[in-house]
Amino acid sequence: MGVRPDRKKQLVDAAERLLITEGAAAVTTRRLAAEAGLNQALVHYHFGSMADVLVAVLDRVGDQYAAGVAAAFAGEEPLVARWRRHRDLLIGDARARGWPKIWLELCTLALNQPALRERLAPRLDALRSTFADAVRGEAARRDVPLSEDEVCAVATLWGTAVEGLFVEQLLGYERGHRELLAFLEARLTTVFGDAGD
C-alpha cells in the first residue's frame, strides 16, 4: 500500500500558492480545494474555518522566515557581516519563496481577523528581539555604549525598513532601495566597524 498524502499539508501548500499568485481574496473553500486537488469537505475537516487555514500558512511561513533570520544572525561574525546575510536572505530566498507577498496579504487580512492579528504581534516581537540581541551583543563585544532605547531604535528601524522594502518591491517600485541598504550598512559600519575588522 502506498504512502497516504498529507492532506493538511496539501491544503496549506495550495493556500500559499493562491496567496502568491492571486491574493487573499482567492483563498476560498472552493478555490482552495480545487488548487489542492481535494474535495471541499476536506478543507473543513482539516481546518475548522478559512481563518484557521490562513493561520496555518502564517505559522509555516513565519517559522521559515524566522529560521532564516536566526541563521543570518547566528555566530560571532561582526554585525555588518550578519546584516549582509540578512539582506541577502531578503533579496534572494525570501523573494523567491514568495514570503513578502504572503506576509503582506496576511497582514492586510489581520486588520479584520483577530486570529491572524494575535499571531502576528508575537512574530514581529520575536524578529525585533533577534535584531536587538544582535545589536546589543555587538555593542558589548566592541564596547560601544548604546542605551536600551538606542538598541530598540536600531532594531525597529531595521524591522520597519524590511517591511517597507517588501511592500514596495511587491508593487514593482525599488527606487532608493539600494541606497537605503547601503546607508544602513554604512551606519552600522560607522558604529560597529567593518566586517573585516
Short mmCIF file of C-alpha atoms in Angstrom, two decimals:
data_model
loop_
_atom_site.label_atom_id
_atom_site.label_comp_id
_atom_site.label_asym_id
_atom_site.label_seq_id
_atom_site.Cartn_x
_atom_site.Cartn_y
_atom_site.Cartn_z
CA MET A 1 0.00 0.00 0.00
CA GLY A 2 1.34 3.47 -0.91
CA VAL A 3 2.04 6.30 1.46
CA ARG A 4 -1.07 8.38 2.12
CA PRO A 5 -0.56 12.03 1.18
CA ASP A 6 -0.66 14.63 3.94
CA ARG A 7 -3.93 16.38 3.08
CA LYS A 8 -3.42 19.16 5.59
CA LYS A 9 -0.03 19.98 4.05
CA GLN A 10 -1.58 19.90 0.58
CA LEU A 11 -4.13 22.49 1.68
CA VAL A 12 -1.53 24.78 3.25
CA ASP A 13 0.66 24.46 0.13
CA ALA A 14 -2.35 25.34 -2.02
CA ALA A 15 -3.23 28.33 0.16
CA GLU A 16 0.35 29.62 -0.16
CA ARG A 17 0.20 29.30 -3.95
CA LEU A 18 -3.12 31.17 -4.09
CA LEU A 19 -1.85 33.94 -1.81
CA ILE A 20 1.21 34.40 -4.03
CA THR A 21 -0.49 34.21 -7.41
CA GLU A 22 -3.95 35.68 -6.81
CA GLY A 23 -4.08 37.16 -3.32
CA ALA A 24 -6.14 36.57 -0.22
CA ALA A 25 -9.49 37.03 -1.96
CA ALA A 26 -8.80 33.84 -3.91
CA VAL A 27 -8.43 31.71 -0.78
CA THR A 28 -11.99 30.39 -0.57
CA THR A 29 -13.08 26.87 0.31
CA ARG A 30 -13.90 26.07 -3.30
CA ARG A 31 -10.71 27.56 -4.78
CA LEU A 32 -8.51 26.05 -2.09
CA ALA A 33 -9.95 22.57 -2.60
CA ALA A 34 -9.56 22.85 -6.37
CA GLU A 35 -5.96 24.10 -6.08
CA ALA A 36 -5.12 21.23 -3.72
CA GLY A 37 -6.94 18.69 -5.89
CA LEU A 38 -9.17 17.70 -2.97
CA ASN A 39 -12.85 17.60 -2.08
CA GLN A 40 -14.21 20.78 -0.46
CA ALA A 41 -15.34 18.84 2.61
CA LEU A 42 -11.69 18.07 3.41
CA VAL A 43 -10.95 21.77 3.86
CA HIS A 44 -13.33 21.99 6.82
CA TYR A 45 -12.42 18.51 8.03
CA HIS A 46 -8.77 19.51 8.45
CA PHE A 47 -9.38 23.18 9.33
CA GLY A 48 -12.37 24.48 11.25
CA SER A 49 -12.52 27.66 9.19
CA MET A 50 -10.73 29.51 6.43
CA ALA A 51 -9.16 31.69 9.14
CA ASP A 52 -7.55 28.51 10.52
CA VAL A 53 -6.08 27.78 7.08
CA LEU A 54 -4.56 31.26 6.96
CA VAL A 55 -3.19 30.92 10.49
CA ALA A 56 -1.51 27.66 9.41
CA VAL A 57 0.07 29.46 6.44
CA LEU A 58 1.24 32.29 8.69
CA ASP A 59 2.73 29.82 11.17
CA ARG A 60 4.61 27.90 8.49
CA VAL A 61 5.90 30.91 6.55
CA GLY A 62 6.65 32.77 9.78
CA ASP A 63 8.63 29.82 11.13
CA GLN A 64 10.60 29.50 7.88
CA TYR A 65 11.43 33.21 7.77
CA ALA A 66 12.31 33.31 11.48
CA ALA A 67 14.66 30.35 10.97
CA GLY A 68 16.31 32.18 8.06
CA VAL A 69 16.73 35.33 10.16
CA ALA A 70 18.12 33.36 13.11
CA ALA A 71 20.63 31.66 10.80
CA ALA A 72 21.63 35.01 9.29
CA PHE A 73 22.36 36.46 12.72
CA ALA A 74 23.93 33.36 14.26
CA GLY A 75 27.60 33.20 15.07
CA GLU A 76 30.24 35.60 16.26
CA GLU A 77 30.95 37.40 12.99
CA PRO A 78 30.81 41.19 13.08
CA LEU A 79 27.30 42.65 12.92
CA VAL A 80 27.84 44.08 9.44
CA ALA A 81 28.57 40.58 8.07
CA ARG A 82 25.39 39.25 9.69
CA TRP A 83 23.44 42.23 8.36
CA ARG A 84 24.68 41.34 4.85
CA ARG A 85 23.46 37.76 5.28
CA HIS A 86 20.05 39.05 6.33
CA ARG A 87 19.98 41.46 3.37
CA ASP A 88 20.81 38.57 1.04
CA LEU A 89 18.02 36.49 2.58
CA LEU A 90 15.56 39.30 1.87
CA ILE A 91 16.74 39.91 -1.66
CA GLY A 92 17.16 36.26 -2.59
CA ASP A 93 15.46 33.45 -0.71
CA ALA A 94 12.53 35.37 0.76
CA ARG A 95 11.53 36.85 -2.59
CA ALA A 96 11.98 33.55 -4.41
CA ARG A 97 9.71 31.77 -1.94
CA GLY A 98 7.04 34.46 -2.12
CA TRP A 99 7.28 35.26 1.59
CA PRO A 100 6.86 39.04 1.18
CA LYS A 101 3.61 38.62 -0.79
CA ILE A 102 2.22 36.07 1.67
CA TRP A 103 3.25 38.22 4.64
CA LEU A 104 1.63 41.36 3.21
CA GLU A 105 -1.57 39.53 2.26
CA LEU A 106 -1.84 38.10 5.77
CA CYS A 107 -1.04 41.44 7.44
CA THR A 108 -3.82 43.07 5.44
CA LEU A 109 -6.27 40.33 6.45
CA ALA A 110 -5.16 40.62 10.07
CA LEU A 111 -6.61 44.13 10.23
CA ASN A 112 -10.05 42.48 10.42
CA GLN A 113 -9.26 38.94 11.60
CA PRO A 114 -8.33 38.69 15.29
CA ALA A 115 -6.95 35.14 14.93
CA LEU A 116 -4.31 36.36 12.48
CA ARG A 117 -3.63 39.58 14.36
CA GLU A 118 -2.99 37.62 17.57
CA ARG A 119 -0.39 35.53 15.73
CA LEU A 120 1.38 38.45 14.04
CA ALA A 121 2.41 40.54 17.05
CA PRO A 122 4.46 37.78 18.74
CA ARG A 123 6.21 37.05 15.43
CA LEU A 124 7.11 40.71 14.99
CA ASP A 125 8.32 40.81 18.61
CA ALA A 126 10.50 37.75 18.03
CA LEU A 127 12.07 39.26 14.90
CA ARG A 128 12.72 42.56 16.67
CA SER A 129 14.25 40.64 19.58
CA THR A 130 16.59 38.83 17.17
CA PHE A 131 17.68 42.17 15.72
CA ALA A 132 18.01 43.76 19.18
CA ASP A 133 20.03 40.84 20.55
CA ALA A 134 22.43 41.12 17.60
CA VAL A 135 22.88 44.87 18.13
CA ARG A 136 23.19 44.52 21.92
CA GLY A 137 25.73 41.70 21.61
CA GLU A 138 27.84 43.57 19.07
CA ALA A 139 27.77 46.73 21.20
CA ALA A 140 29.02 44.74 24.20
CA ARG A 141 31.76 42.99 22.16
CA ARG A 142 33.03 46.26 20.72
CA ASP A 143 32.50 48.29 23.88
CA VAL A 144 30.09 50.65 22.11
CA PRO A 145 27.92 52.46 24.65
CA LEU A 146 24.31 52.05 23.49
CA SER A 147 21.32 52.57 25.73
CA GLU A 148 18.46 50.08 25.61
CA ASP A 149 16.38 52.76 23.85
CA GLU A 150 19.05 53.05 21.16
CA VAL A 151 19.18 49.26 20.74
CA CYS A 152 15.38 49.24 20.42
CA ALA A 153 15.51 52.09 17.89
CA VAL A 154 18.07 50.30 15.70
CA ALA A 155 16.07 47.04 15.81
CA THR A 156 12.84 48.87 14.97
CA LEU A 157 14.46 50.80 12.12
CA TRP A 158 15.81 47.54 10.77
CA GLY A 159 12.44 45.78 11.02
CA THR A 160 10.34 48.59 9.59
CA ALA A 161 12.80 49.16 6.74
CA VAL A 162 12.46 45.48 5.82
CA GLU A 163 8.65 45.72 5.87
CA GLY A 164 8.72 48.85 3.72
CA LEU A 165 11.08 47.29 1.20
CA PHE A 166 8.83 44.22 0.98
CA VAL A 167 5.77 46.34 0.20
CA GLU A 168 7.46 48.49 -2.42
CA GLN A 169 9.15 45.53 -4.12
CA LEU A 170 5.76 43.84 -4.46
CA LEU A 171 4.48 46.96 -6.20
CA GLY A 172 7.45 46.84 -8.56
CA TYR A 173 8.91 50.02 -7.08
CA GLU A 174 12.52 49.86 -5.96
CA ARG A 175 13.72 53.44 -6.25
CA GLY A 176 16.08 54.18 -3.37
CA HIS A 177 16.21 50.59 -2.06
CA ARG A 178 19.85 50.03 -2.95
CA GLU A 179 20.71 53.39 -1.44
CA LEU A 180 18.78 52.68 1.75
CA LEU A 181 20.50 49.33 2.24
CA ALA A 182 23.90 50.94 1.60
CA PHE A 183 23.07 53.76 4.03
CA LEU A 184 22.03 51.34 6.78
CA GLU A 185 25.13 49.25 6.24
CA ALA A 186 27.33 52.36 6.35
CA ARG A 187 25.76 53.47 9.65
CA LEU A 188 26.33 50.02 11.14
CA THR A 189 29.93 50.16 9.95
CA THR A 190 30.38 53.62 11.48
CA VAL A 191 29.08 52.47 14.86
CA PHE A 192 30.43 48.91 14.99
CA GLY A 193 33.27 48.71 12.47
CA ASP A 194 33.50 46.82 9.21
CA ALA A 195 33.07 43.10 8.73
CA GLY A 196 36.79 42.89 8.03
CA ASP A 197 37.84 44.50 11.34
#
